[in-house]
Tab-separated table of C-alpha atoms and ligand atoms in Angstrom:
chain	number	residue	atom	x	y	z
A	39	UNK	CA	270.246	55.661	88.968
A	40	UNK	CA	273.157	53.298	89.358
A	41	UNK	CA	272.053	51.589	86.185
A	42	UNK	CA	272.134	54.868	84.265
A	43	UNK	CA	275.715	55.611	85.326
A	44	UNK	CA	276.817	52.107	84.405
A	45	UNK	CA	275.187	52.469	81.031
A	46	UNK	CA	277.113	55.667	80.423
A	47	UNK	CA	280.451	54.198	81.505
A	48	UNK	CA	280.315	50.731	80.079
A	49	UNK	CA	277.918	50.627	77.152
A	50	UNK	CA	279.932	48.038	75.261
A	51	UNK	CA	280.256	45.754	78.265
A	52	UNK	CA	276.582	45.955	79.064
A	53	UNK	CA	275.368	45.408	75.580
A	54	UNK	CA	277.114	42.074	75.113
A	55	UNK	CA	277.111	39.423	77.773
A	56	UNK	CA	275.207	40.685	80.799
A	57	UNK	CA	271.512	39.953	80.957
A	58	UNK	CA	270.038	43.327	81.743
A	59	UNK	CA	267.237	43.819	84.168
A	60	UNK	CA	264.115	44.666	82.247
A	61	UNK	CA	262.669	48.165	82.488
A	62	UNK	CA	259.570	47.891	84.651
A	63	UNK	CA	256.606	50.237	84.526
A	64	UNK	CA	253.256	50.399	86.255
A	65	UNK	CA	250.352	51.590	84.173
A	66	UNK	CA	246.615	51.656	84.435
A	67	UNK	CA	243.725	51.274	82.038
A	68	UNK	CA	239.953	51.110	82.378
A	69	UNK	CA	237.297	49.147	80.477
A	70	UNK	CA	236.738	50.545	76.982
A	71	UNK	CA	240.068	52.387	76.967
A	72	UNK	CA	243.213	52.251	74.887
A	73	UNK	CA	246.849	53.075	75.680
A	74	UNK	CA	249.314	54.207	73.038
A	75	UNK	CA	252.763	52.868	73.967
A	76	UNK	CA	256.205	53.811	72.741
A	77	UNK	CA	259.402	51.842	73.192
A	78	UNK	CA	263.065	52.122	72.398
A	79	UNK	CA	263.922	48.978	70.510
A	80	UNK	CA	267.453	47.756	69.757
A	81	UNK	CA	266.410	46.109	66.460
A	82	UNK	CA	263.314	45.064	64.563
A	83	UNK	CA	263.176	41.485	65.880
A	84	UNK	CA	261.718	42.743	69.148
A	85	UNK	CA	258.151	41.590	69.861
A	86	UNK	CA	255.424	42.623	72.271
A	87	UNK	CA	253.143	40.243	74.165
A	88	UNK	CA	250.180	41.175	76.370
A	89	UNK	CA	247.954	38.629	78.128
A	90	UNK	CA	250.027	35.886	76.398
A	91	UNK	CA	249.078	37.205	72.970
A	92	UNK	CA	251.296	38.996	70.536
A	93	UNK	CA	250.449	42.665	69.997
A	94	UNK	CA	251.650	44.044	66.677
A	95	UNK	CA	254.399	46.631	66.922
A	96	UNK	CA	254.917	49.516	64.562
A	97	UNK	CA	258.688	49.655	64.075
A	98	UNK	CA	260.709	52.453	62.585
A	99	UNK	CA	264.425	52.549	63.346
A	100	UNK	CA	264.912	52.335	67.105
A	101	UNK	CA	261.323	53.267	67.877
A	102	UNK	CA	258.454	50.893	68.489
A	103	UNK	CA	254.805	51.874	68.919
A	104	UNK	CA	251.768	49.808	69.832
A	105	UNK	CA	248.287	50.108	71.256
A	106	UNK	CA	246.931	48.111	74.166
A	107	UNK	CA	243.219	47.932	74.915
A	108	UNK	CA	240.937	46.800	77.697
A	109	UNK	CA	237.557	45.452	76.617
A	110	UNK	CA	234.359	47.234	77.638
A	111	UNK	CA	233.323	43.825	78.968
A	112	UNK	CA	236.413	43.662	81.185
A	113	UNK	CA	236.633	41.514	84.297
A	114	UNK	CA	239.078	44.062	85.767
A	115	UNK	CA	241.933	41.570	85.913
A	116	UNK	CA	245.454	43.012	85.952
A	117	UNK	CA	247.767	41.920	83.143
A	118	UNK	CA	251.359	42.319	82.038
A	119	UNK	CA	252.898	43.216	78.700
A	120	UNK	CA	256.385	41.999	77.848
A	121	UNK	CA	258.641	43.593	75.274
A	122	UNK	CA	260.846	40.692	74.261
A	123	UNK	CA	264.130	40.228	72.470
A	124	UNK	CA	264.028	36.458	71.960
A	125	UNK	CA	263.719	35.073	75.506
A	126	UNK	CA	264.908	38.214	77.207
A	127	UNK	CA	262.423	40.715	78.583
A	128	UNK	CA	263.467	44.254	77.692
A	129	UNK	CA	260.427	45.825	79.326
A	130	UNK	CA	257.708	44.630	81.652
A	131	UNK	CA	254.573	46.740	81.845
A	132	UNK	CA	252.227	45.961	84.713
A	133	UNK	CA	248.699	47.103	83.952
A	134	UNK	CA	246.237	47.695	86.741
A	135	UNK	CA	242.646	47.621	85.474
A	136	UNK	CA	240.544	50.219	87.243
A	137	UNK	CA	236.788	50.415	87.196
A	138	UNK	CA	234.947	52.917	85.023
A	139	UNK	CA	231.290	53.617	85.637
A	140	UNK	CA	229.262	54.155	82.530
A	141	UNK	CA	225.947	55.983	82.703
A	142	UNK	CA	222.675	54.227	81.990
A	143	UNK	CA	219.777	55.528	79.984
A	144	UNK	CA	216.233	54.234	79.521
A	145	UNK	CA	214.903	54.148	75.976
A	146	UNK	CA	211.429	53.471	74.649
A	147	UNK	CA	211.576	52.159	71.127
A	148	UNK	CA	209.326	50.412	68.639
A	149	UNK	CA	209.410	46.702	69.649
A	150	UNK	CA	210.131	45.847	66.007
A	151	UNK	CA	213.497	47.523	66.404
A	152	UNK	CA	214.390	45.101	69.158
A	153	UNK	CA	213.012	41.838	67.850
A	154	UNK	CA	214.218	41.527	64.273
A	155	UNK	CA	212.160	39.832	61.585
A	156	UNK	CA	213.796	36.654	60.191
A	157	UNK	CA	214.585	38.586	57.004
A	158	UNK	CA	216.262	41.451	58.875
A	159	UNK	CA	218.101	39.005	61.134
A	160	UNK	CA	219.427	37.136	58.093
A	161	UNK	CA	220.606	40.380	56.528
A	162	UNK	CA	222.295	41.543	59.747
A	163	UNK	CA	224.037	38.163	60.127
A	164	UNK	CA	225.323	38.182	56.549
A	165	UNK	CA	226.654	41.693	56.936
A	166	UNK	CA	228.421	40.701	60.138
A	167	UNK	CA	230.348	38.024	58.232
A	168	UNK	CA	231.516	40.603	55.686
A	169	UNK	CA	232.573	42.961	58.479
A	170	UNK	CA	234.405	40.210	60.349
A	171	UNK	CA	236.543	39.590	57.259
A	172	UNK	CA	237.342	43.280	56.952
A	173	UNK	CA	238.325	43.563	60.622
A	174	UNK	CA	240.517	40.470	60.347
A	175	UNK	CA	242.742	41.877	57.595
A	176	UNK	CA	244.104	45.203	58.792
A	177	UNK	CA	247.142	46.781	57.129
A	178	UNK	CA	250.382	45.848	58.877
A	179	UNK	CA	251.699	49.364	59.531
A	180	UNK	CA	250.181	52.507	61.028
A	181	UNK	CA	248.764	54.596	58.188
A	182	UNK	CA	248.883	57.792	60.263
A	183	UNK	CA	251.605	60.077	61.603
A	184	UNK	CA	249.329	62.420	63.528
A	185	UNK	CA	246.857	62.211	66.398
A	186	UNK	CA	243.243	61.195	65.872
A	187	UNK	CA	240.772	64.066	65.730
A	188	UNK	CA	237.048	64.389	66.546
A	189	UNK	CA	234.997	63.846	63.390
A	190	UNK	CA	232.744	66.804	64.240
A	191	UNK	CA	232.867	69.691	66.659
A	192	UNK	CA	229.129	69.497	67.312
A	193	UNK	CA	227.413	68.523	70.558
A	194	UNK	CA	227.894	64.914	71.658
A	195	UNK	CA	224.431	63.403	72.115
A	196	UNK	CA	225.544	59.997	73.386
A	197	UNK	CA	228.898	59.103	74.860
A	198	UNK	CA	230.778	55.855	74.426
A	199	UNK	CA	229.773	53.123	76.824
A	200	UNK	CA	226.325	54.389	77.791
A	201	UNK	CA	224.305	51.442	79.077
A	202	UNK	CA	220.908	51.283	77.469
A	203	UNK	CA	217.751	49.677	78.733
A	204	UNK	CA	215.157	49.292	75.990
A	205	UNK	CA	211.477	49.211	77.016
A	206	UNK	CA	212.569	48.352	80.573
A	207	UNK	CA	213.755	44.932	79.425
A	208	UNK	CA	216.461	44.352	76.847
A	209	UNK	CA	219.830	45.690	77.836
A	210	UNK	CA	222.588	46.894	75.586
A	211	UNK	CA	225.400	49.402	75.411
A	212	UNK	CA	226.349	52.160	73.039
A	213	UNK	CA	229.916	51.470	71.963
A	214	UNK	CA	230.414	54.545	69.808
A	215	UNK	CA	230.053	58.310	70.132
A	216	UNK	CA	227.067	60.166	68.641
A	217	UNK	CA	227.508	63.695	67.330
A	218	UNK	CA	224.623	66.015	66.573
A	219	UNK	CA	224.410	66.458	62.794
A	220	UNK	CA	221.858	67.432	60.183
A	221	UNK	CA	221.288	65.558	56.963
A	222	UNK	CA	224.107	66.529	54.619
A	223	UNK	CA	226.763	67.813	57.057
A	224	UNK	CA	230.298	67.031	55.953
A	225	UNK	CA	231.980	64.193	57.856
A	226	UNK	CA	235.800	64.182	57.837
A	227	UNK	CA	238.041	61.186	58.466
A	228	UNK	CA	239.475	61.222	61.987
A	229	UNK	CA	242.916	60.199	60.713
A	230	UNK	CA	244.787	58.963	57.643
A	231	UNK	CA	244.009	55.477	56.448
A	232	UNK	CA	242.510	53.277	53.776
A	233	UNK	CA	238.781	53.037	53.109
A	234	UNK	CA	237.928	49.353	53.493
A	235	UNK	CA	234.143	49.603	53.344
A	236	UNK	CA	231.590	52.058	51.964
A	237	UNK	CA	228.112	50.583	51.807
A	238	UNK	CA	224.642	50.249	53.283
A	239	UNK	CA	224.303	48.172	56.463
A	240	UNK	CA	221.205	47.145	58.390
A	241	UNK	CA	222.159	48.703	61.723
A	242	UNK	CA	224.332	51.667	60.804
A	243	UNK	CA	222.849	52.461	57.371
A	244	UNK	CA	225.284	54.027	54.905
A	245	UNK	CA	228.609	53.379	56.536
A	246	UNK	CA	232.264	54.115	55.835
A	247	UNK	CA	235.003	52.122	57.555
A	248	UNK	CA	238.635	53.250	57.508
A	249	UNK	CA	241.588	51.003	58.302
A	250	UNK	CA	244.339	52.977	60.094
A	251	UNK	CA	246.637	49.944	60.311
A	252	UNK	CA	247.583	47.471	63.066
A	253	UNK	CA	243.934	46.671	63.825
A	254	UNK	CA	242.730	50.240	64.340
A	255	UNK	CA	239.537	51.059	62.429
A	256	UNK	CA	237.168	54.017	62.503
A	257	UNK	CA	233.509	53.651	61.548
A	258	UNK	CA	231.127	56.405	60.409
A	259	UNK	CA	227.453	55.420	60.504
A	260	UNK	CA	223.975	56.637	59.465
A	261	UNK	CA	225.431	58.664	56.567
A	262	UNK	CA	223.127	60.044	53.896
A	263	UNK	CA	225.873	59.522	51.361
A	264	UNK	CA	229.438	58.147	51.363
A	265	UNK	CA	231.932	60.319	49.455
A	266	UNK	CA	234.674	57.693	49.126
A	267	UNK	CA	234.986	54.172	47.800
A	268	UNK	CA	236.618	51.067	49.242
A	269	UNK	CA	240.307	50.976	48.343
A	270	UNK	CA	240.844	54.743	48.496
A	271	UNK	CA	243.510	56.236	50.747
A	272	UNK	CA	242.313	59.209	52.794
A	273	UNK	CA	244.031	61.931	54.794
A	274	UNK	CA	242.999	63.150	58.206
A	275	UNK	CA	240.211	65.685	57.726
A	276	UNK	CA	239.276	64.502	54.249
A	277	UNK	CA	235.489	64.404	53.753
A	278	UNK	CA	234.425	60.764	53.628
A	279	UNK	CA	230.666	61.237	53.601
A	280	UNK	CA	227.650	63.346	54.496
A	281	UNK	CA	225.738	62.774	57.726
A	282	UNK	CA	222.192	61.449	57.693
A	283	UNK	CA	219.671	59.152	59.330
A	284	UNK	CA	220.017	55.876	57.435
A	285	UNK	CA	219.873	52.510	59.205
A	286	UNK	CA	218.370	51.992	62.637
A	287	UNK	CA	218.250	55.492	64.060
A	288	UNK	CA	215.648	57.786	65.505
A	289	UNK	CA	217.024	60.923	63.838
A	290	UNK	CA	219.968	62.329	61.918
A	291	UNK	CA	223.321	62.155	63.693
A	292	UNK	CA	226.810	60.802	63.157
A	293	UNK	CA	227.719	57.575	64.925
A	294	UNK	CA	231.506	57.345	65.231
A	295	UNK	CA	232.894	53.990	66.274
A	296	UNK	CA	236.527	53.026	66.887
A	297	UNK	CA	237.438	49.372	66.734
A	298	UNK	CA	240.870	48.359	68.011
A	299	UNK	CA	242.053	44.748	68.061
A	300	UNK	CA	238.498	43.527	67.579
A	301	UNK	CA	236.883	45.622	70.337
A	302	UNK	CA	235.023	48.902	70.204
A	303	UNK	CA	236.827	51.367	72.456
A	304	UNK	CA	236.286	55.002	73.459
A	305	UNK	CA	237.394	57.163	70.532
A	306	UNK	CA	237.976	60.159	72.819
A	307	UNK	CA	240.617	58.166	74.718
A	308	UNK	CA	242.343	57.257	71.438
A	309	UNK	CA	242.385	60.974	70.565
A	310	UNK	CA	243.980	61.890	73.931
A	311	UNK	CA	246.523	59.068	73.779
A	312	UNK	CA	247.631	59.849	70.226
A	313	UNK	CA	247.787	63.598	70.998
A	314	UNK	CA	250.318	62.825	73.729
A	315	UNK	CA	252.263	60.441	71.489
A	316	UNK	CA	252.406	62.807	68.524
A	317	UNK	CA	252.815	65.899	70.717
A	318	UNK	CA	249.813	67.783	69.345
B	159	ZN	ZN1	225.677	55.834	68.041
């Protein structure tokens, strides 16, 4: 309170010599989640660091935006983000990492789907290298000015984070969201961005990947047909493909994945966070 009054009375005095106390905030996040942050920034030299690593900031005028994630494989350790102007901390955000229980499901599948043949393994490995390159070269500004949107309004058949036990042995987790879809249903992009991949992959079949900038990607898997090509810019809601059952799947559906800063996170949380940020 006192600080606010001082700011009103002596803006010039405060802005020059005195080292201001940083704004401090307490926030929370859970494994597999994302937070959309907004800052007031005095100039565009301001940088953001979380867990001792720089997090890219979207800067426009006096406004800064960034996303912070917590890995699905979190160890629930608290961390701090610092908004810095050279050595001075403008803001300090203390993140508490709370637990999030994900449901488990038992699946019986053809053992061949679990133990890959050398040929399939080689193919999957090679594709992973291509994908790694794509995920390492995101555009350096947000490509969207609106909130993310569900790709389909149909029933969700598998939520993000579901733990899966295959044939009572191998364990895994589903790090995307599955929507009920027939073969040939239209699949819209969940936000504006650039198509960075449209091709056939071993696991997710015909797949479209969209780069939304600053290491935010959306992935659309098991398509019967992509309707866009790599390099194309797309708007939110633009049809990027038709749903199907290509790749390793037991039936037609849309698999929607969201990769942020190298980790798959819960797309529904990104939708909620960006709705708040963009006031939708
Ligand atoms: Zn899926």
